[in-house]
Amino acid sequence: MTPQTEFNPPVGHPEDLGRGIRRILAPNPSAMTFRGTNTYLLGETDLAVIDPGPDDAAHLEAILQAVGPGQRISHIFVTHAHLDHAPLARALALRTGAPVLAYGTARAGRSAAMQQLAAAGLGDGGEGVDLAFQPDHCLQDGETVHAQGWSLTAHWTPGHLGNHMCFTARGAIFTGDLVMGWASSLVSPPDGDLSDFMASCAKLRALPAEVYHSGHGAPIEAPLARLDWLIAHRRSREAAILEHLAHGPADAETLARQIYTDTPPALLPAATRNVLAHLIDLHGKSMALPLDDLSPQARFRRP
């Protein structure tokens, strides 16, 4: 297994991961994307492209050049409509004639609680939503797509984004940004919902897999161990929030500064969104109550 810290493959060059799966790294490294977005190609004759990536002409050409003699791109799957995963799908579809398949548009699958926050004026947290994304076919939870030499099953796994899906094929699960080996997934209201995220993690845990191929980072070859760590990590954050609330009411920003003591100031807004996600989840479980209307600035107390 390649340690995540050593994961630094060449950009734009297809790498064979076994099981008829290849990975092409997109040229978009950042603090939020690690080395860049992983685009996957599945199959030997009919090829499925999973997460075409950002709108980048060089990456488009890298994907097209990976198509060998006797091969064609027959399907384009998108795990979710963030700007580092989805925008290239339409350009790739126009070049290949392949349909784009996903759960739905960028706002599809948003929970009722997040719809309420969005209606109250809470904007996205800056993680970059592709509002123009429009699939040709909206996949149903559990729907299986067949092509020559492979079949792929879609699983609706909201939490990181409402339209997030994971895909199972050939003993592997393409987990998008739900489970990554290099970092925990960002859950930022109103697009991210922690209650949905934890339910999706439980759903994923019930699916057999020998390896996870995530949207960023190296293959996860001990998938259940990583998933259990991420679940425990979230529960530890919840426990820390409840411990601080035991000393009196506080809002998300105050709690973030108290809990994320080693976080650089530039990342505190993301940490605050993460704490807000936990507070909303705790509110749904009647474990934390807002003193006023539910909002990003609301102060919460223990019941």
Coordinates of C-alpha atoms in Angstrom, one line a residue, residues 78-289:
V78 CA -19.7 11.9 -11.6
T79 CA -19.6 11.2 -7.9
H80 CA -20.8 14.8 -7.0
A81 CA -21.0 18.3 -8.5
H82 CA -18.1 20.1 -7.0
L83 CA -15.8 22.1 -9.3
D84 CA -12.9 19.7 -8.9
H85 CA -15.0 16.7 -10.0
A86 CA -17.8 17.6 -12.4
P87 CA -17.2 20.5 -14.9
L88 CA -15.1 18.5 -17.5
A89 CA -18.0 16.0 -17.9
R90 CA -19.8 18.1 -20.5
A91 CA -16.8 18.7 -22.6
L92 CA -15.9 15.1 -22.5
A93 CA -19.4 14.1 -23.5
L94 CA -19.3 16.4 -26.4
R95 CA -16.0 14.9 -27.6
T96 CA -17.1 11.3 -27.1
G97 CA -20.8 11.1 -27.4
A98 CA -21.0 9.3 -24.0
P99 CA -23.8 10.2 -21.6
V100 CA -23.1 11.8 -18.2
L101 CA -24.6 9.9 -15.3
A102 CA -25.0 11.2 -11.7
Y103 CA -27.6 11.4 -9.0
G104 CA -28.7 14.8 -10.2
T105 CA -27.9 18.5 -10.3
A106 CA -25.7 20.2 -7.7
R107 CA -28.7 20.9 -5.5
A108 CA -30.3 17.5 -5.8
G109 CA -30.5 15.5 -2.6
R110 CA -30.2 18.5 -0.3
S111 CA -31.8 17.6 3.1
A112 CA -34.7 19.6 4.5
A113 CA -32.6 21.0 7.3
M114 CA -30.1 22.3 4.7
Q115 CA -32.8 23.7 2.5
Q116 CA -34.1 25.7 5.5
L117 CA -30.6 27.1 6.2
A118 CA -30.1 28.0 2.5
A119 CA -33.5 29.7 2.5
A120 CA -32.4 31.7 5.6
G121 CA -29.5 33.0 3.6
L122 CA -26.6 30.7 4.4
G123 CA -24.3 30.5 1.3
D124 CA -21.9 27.8 0.4
G125 CA -18.6 27.6 2.3
G126 CA -16.4 28.3 -0.7
E127 CA -15.7 24.6 -1.6
G128 CA -16.8 25.3 -5.1
V129 CA -20.2 23.9 -6.3
D130 CA -20.7 23.4 -10.1
L131 CA -24.2 25.0 -10.3
A132 CA -24.2 24.4 -14.1
F133 CA -23.8 20.6 -13.8
Q134 CA -26.6 18.7 -15.5
P135 CA -26.4 14.9 -16.0
D136 CA -28.0 13.3 -19.1
H137 CA -29.3 10.5 -16.9
C138 CA -30.1 10.7 -13.2
L139 CA -29.1 7.5 -11.4
Q140 CA -31.3 5.9 -8.8
D141 CA -29.9 4.6 -5.6
G142 CA -28.9 1.0 -6.2
E143 CA -29.1 1.3 -10.0
T144 CA -26.7 -0.9 -12.0
V145 CA -25.3 0.2 -15.4
H146 CA -24.0 -2.5 -17.7
A147 CA -21.5 -2.2 -20.6
Q148 CA -19.3 -4.6 -22.5
G149 CA -17.0 -6.2 -19.9
W150 CA -18.2 -4.4 -16.7
S151 CA -21.2 -3.5 -14.6
L152 CA -21.3 -0.6 -12.1
T153 CA -23.7 0.0 -9.3
A154 CA -24.5 3.5 -8.0
H155 CA -25.2 4.1 -4.3
W156 CA -26.6 7.5 -3.1
T157 CA -24.3 8.7 -0.3
P158 CA -25.2 12.3 0.6
G159 CA -23.4 14.2 3.3
H160 CA -20.4 15.8 1.7
L161 CA -22.8 17.0 -1.0
G162 CA -26.5 16.2 -1.4
N163 CA -26.0 14.6 -4.9
H164 CA -22.9 12.5 -3.8
M165 CA -22.8 8.9 -5.1
C166 CA -20.3 6.0 -4.6
F167 CA -19.9 3.4 -7.3
T168 CA -19.1 -0.3 -6.9
A169 CA -17.4 -2.3 -9.6
R170 CA -15.0 -5.3 -9.6
G171 CA -14.5 -5.5 -5.9
A172 CA -13.7 -1.8 -5.6
I173 CA -15.7 1.2 -4.5
F174 CA -15.1 4.6 -6.0
T175 CA -15.9 6.7 -2.9
G176 CA -15.5 10.2 -4.3
D177 CA -15.0 12.6 -1.3
L178 CA -17.0 10.5 1.2
V179 CA -14.0 8.5 2.3
M180 CA -10.4 9.6 1.5
G181 CA -7.2 8.3 2.9
W182 CA -5.3 11.6 3.1
A183 CA -7.9 13.7 5.1
S184 CA -11.4 13.5 6.5
S185 CA -14.2 14.7 4.3
L186 CA -15.4 18.3 4.4
V187 CA -19.0 18.6 5.6
S188 CA -20.0 22.3 5.1
P189 CA -23.7 23.4 5.4
P190 CA -25.9 24.0 3.6
D191 CA -24.5 21.7 0.9
G192 CA -23.0 19.3 3.4
D193 CA -25.1 17.5 6.0
L194 CA -23.5 15.6 8.9
S195 CA -26.5 13.5 9.7
D196 CA -26.6 12.4 6.1
F197 CA -22.8 11.9 6.1
M198 CA -22.9 9.5 9.1
A199 CA -25.8 7.6 7.6
S200 CA -23.8 7.3 4.3
C201 CA -20.8 6.0 6.1
A202 CA -22.9 3.3 7.8
K203 CA -24.4 2.5 4.4
L204 CA -20.9 2.2 2.8
R205 CA -19.7 0.0 5.6
A206 CA -22.3 -2.6 4.7
L207 CA -21.0 -2.8 1.1
P208 CA -18.3 -5.4 0.5
A209 CA -15.1 -4.0 -0.9
E210 CA -11.4 -5.0 -1.2
V211 CA -10.3 -1.5 -2.0
Y212 CA -11.6 2.1 -2.0
H213 CA -10.6 4.4 -4.8
S214 CA -11.3 8.0 -3.6
G215 CA -11.5 11.3 -5.3
H216 CA -8.1 12.3 -3.9
G217 CA -5.1 10.4 -2.7
A218 CA -3.8 6.8 -2.9
P219 CA -5.9 3.6 -3.0
I220 CA -7.3 2.7 0.5
E221 CA -6.4 -1.0 0.8
A222 CA -7.8 -1.4 4.3
P223 CA -11.2 0.2 3.6
L224 CA -13.1 -0.8 6.7
A225 CA -10.3 0.3 9.0
R226 CA -10.2 3.7 7.4
L227 CA -14.0 4.0 7.4
D228 CA -14.1 3.1 11.1
W229 CA -11.4 5.7 11.8
L230 CA -13.4 8.4 10.1
I231 CA -16.6 7.5 12.0
A232 CA -14.6 7.6 15.3
H233 CA -13.1 10.9 14.3
R234 CA -16.5 12.5 13.8
R235 CA -17.7 11.1 17.1
S236 CA -14.7 12.5 18.9
R237 CA -15.5 15.9 17.4
E238 CA -19.0 15.6 18.6
A239 CA -17.8 14.7 22.1
A240 CA -15.5 17.7 22.2
I241 CA -18.3 20.0 21.2
L242 CA -20.6 18.7 23.9
E243 CA -17.8 19.0 26.4
H244 CA -17.3 22.7 25.6
L245 CA -21.1 23.3 25.6
A246 CA -21.2 21.9 29.1
H247 CA -19.5 25.1 30.2
G248 CA -22.1 27.3 28.7
P249 CA -23.7 28.4 25.4
A250 CA -21.5 29.1 22.4
D251 CA -21.7 29.6 18.6
A252 CA -19.9 27.6 15.9
E253 CA -17.0 30.1 15.5
T254 CA -16.3 30.2 19.2
L255 CA -16.3 26.4 19.5
A256 CA -14.1 26.1 16.4
R257 CA -11.5 28.4 18.0
Q258 CA -11.6 26.4 21.2
I259 CA -11.4 22.9 19.5
Y260 CA -9.2 23.5 16.5
T261 CA -6.3 25.0 18.4
D262 CA -3.6 23.8 15.9
T263 CA -5.5 24.9 12.8
P264 CA -4.0 27.8 10.7
P265 CA -6.2 30.9 10.8
A266 CA -6.9 30.6 7.0
L267 CA -8.6 27.2 7.6
L268 CA -10.7 28.4 10.6
P269 CA -13.7 29.3 8.4
A270 CA -13.8 25.7 7.2
A271 CA -13.4 24.4 10.7
T272 CA -16.3 26.7 11.8
R273 CA -18.5 25.2 9.0
N274 CA -17.6 21.7 10.3
V275 CA -18.6 22.6 13.9
L276 CA -21.8 24.1 12.5
A277 CA -22.5 20.8 10.8
H278 CA -22.1 19.0 14.1
L279 CA -24.3 21.5 15.9
I280 CA -27.1 21.0 13.4
D281 CA -26.7 17.2 13.7
L282 CA -26.8 17.5 17.5
H283 CA -29.9 19.7 17.3
G284 CA -31.6 17.0 15.1
K285 CA -30.8 14.5 17.9
S286 CA -32.0 16.9 20.6
M287 CA -28.5 17.0 22.1
A288 CA -27.9 20.7 21.5
L289 CA -30.5 23.5 21.3

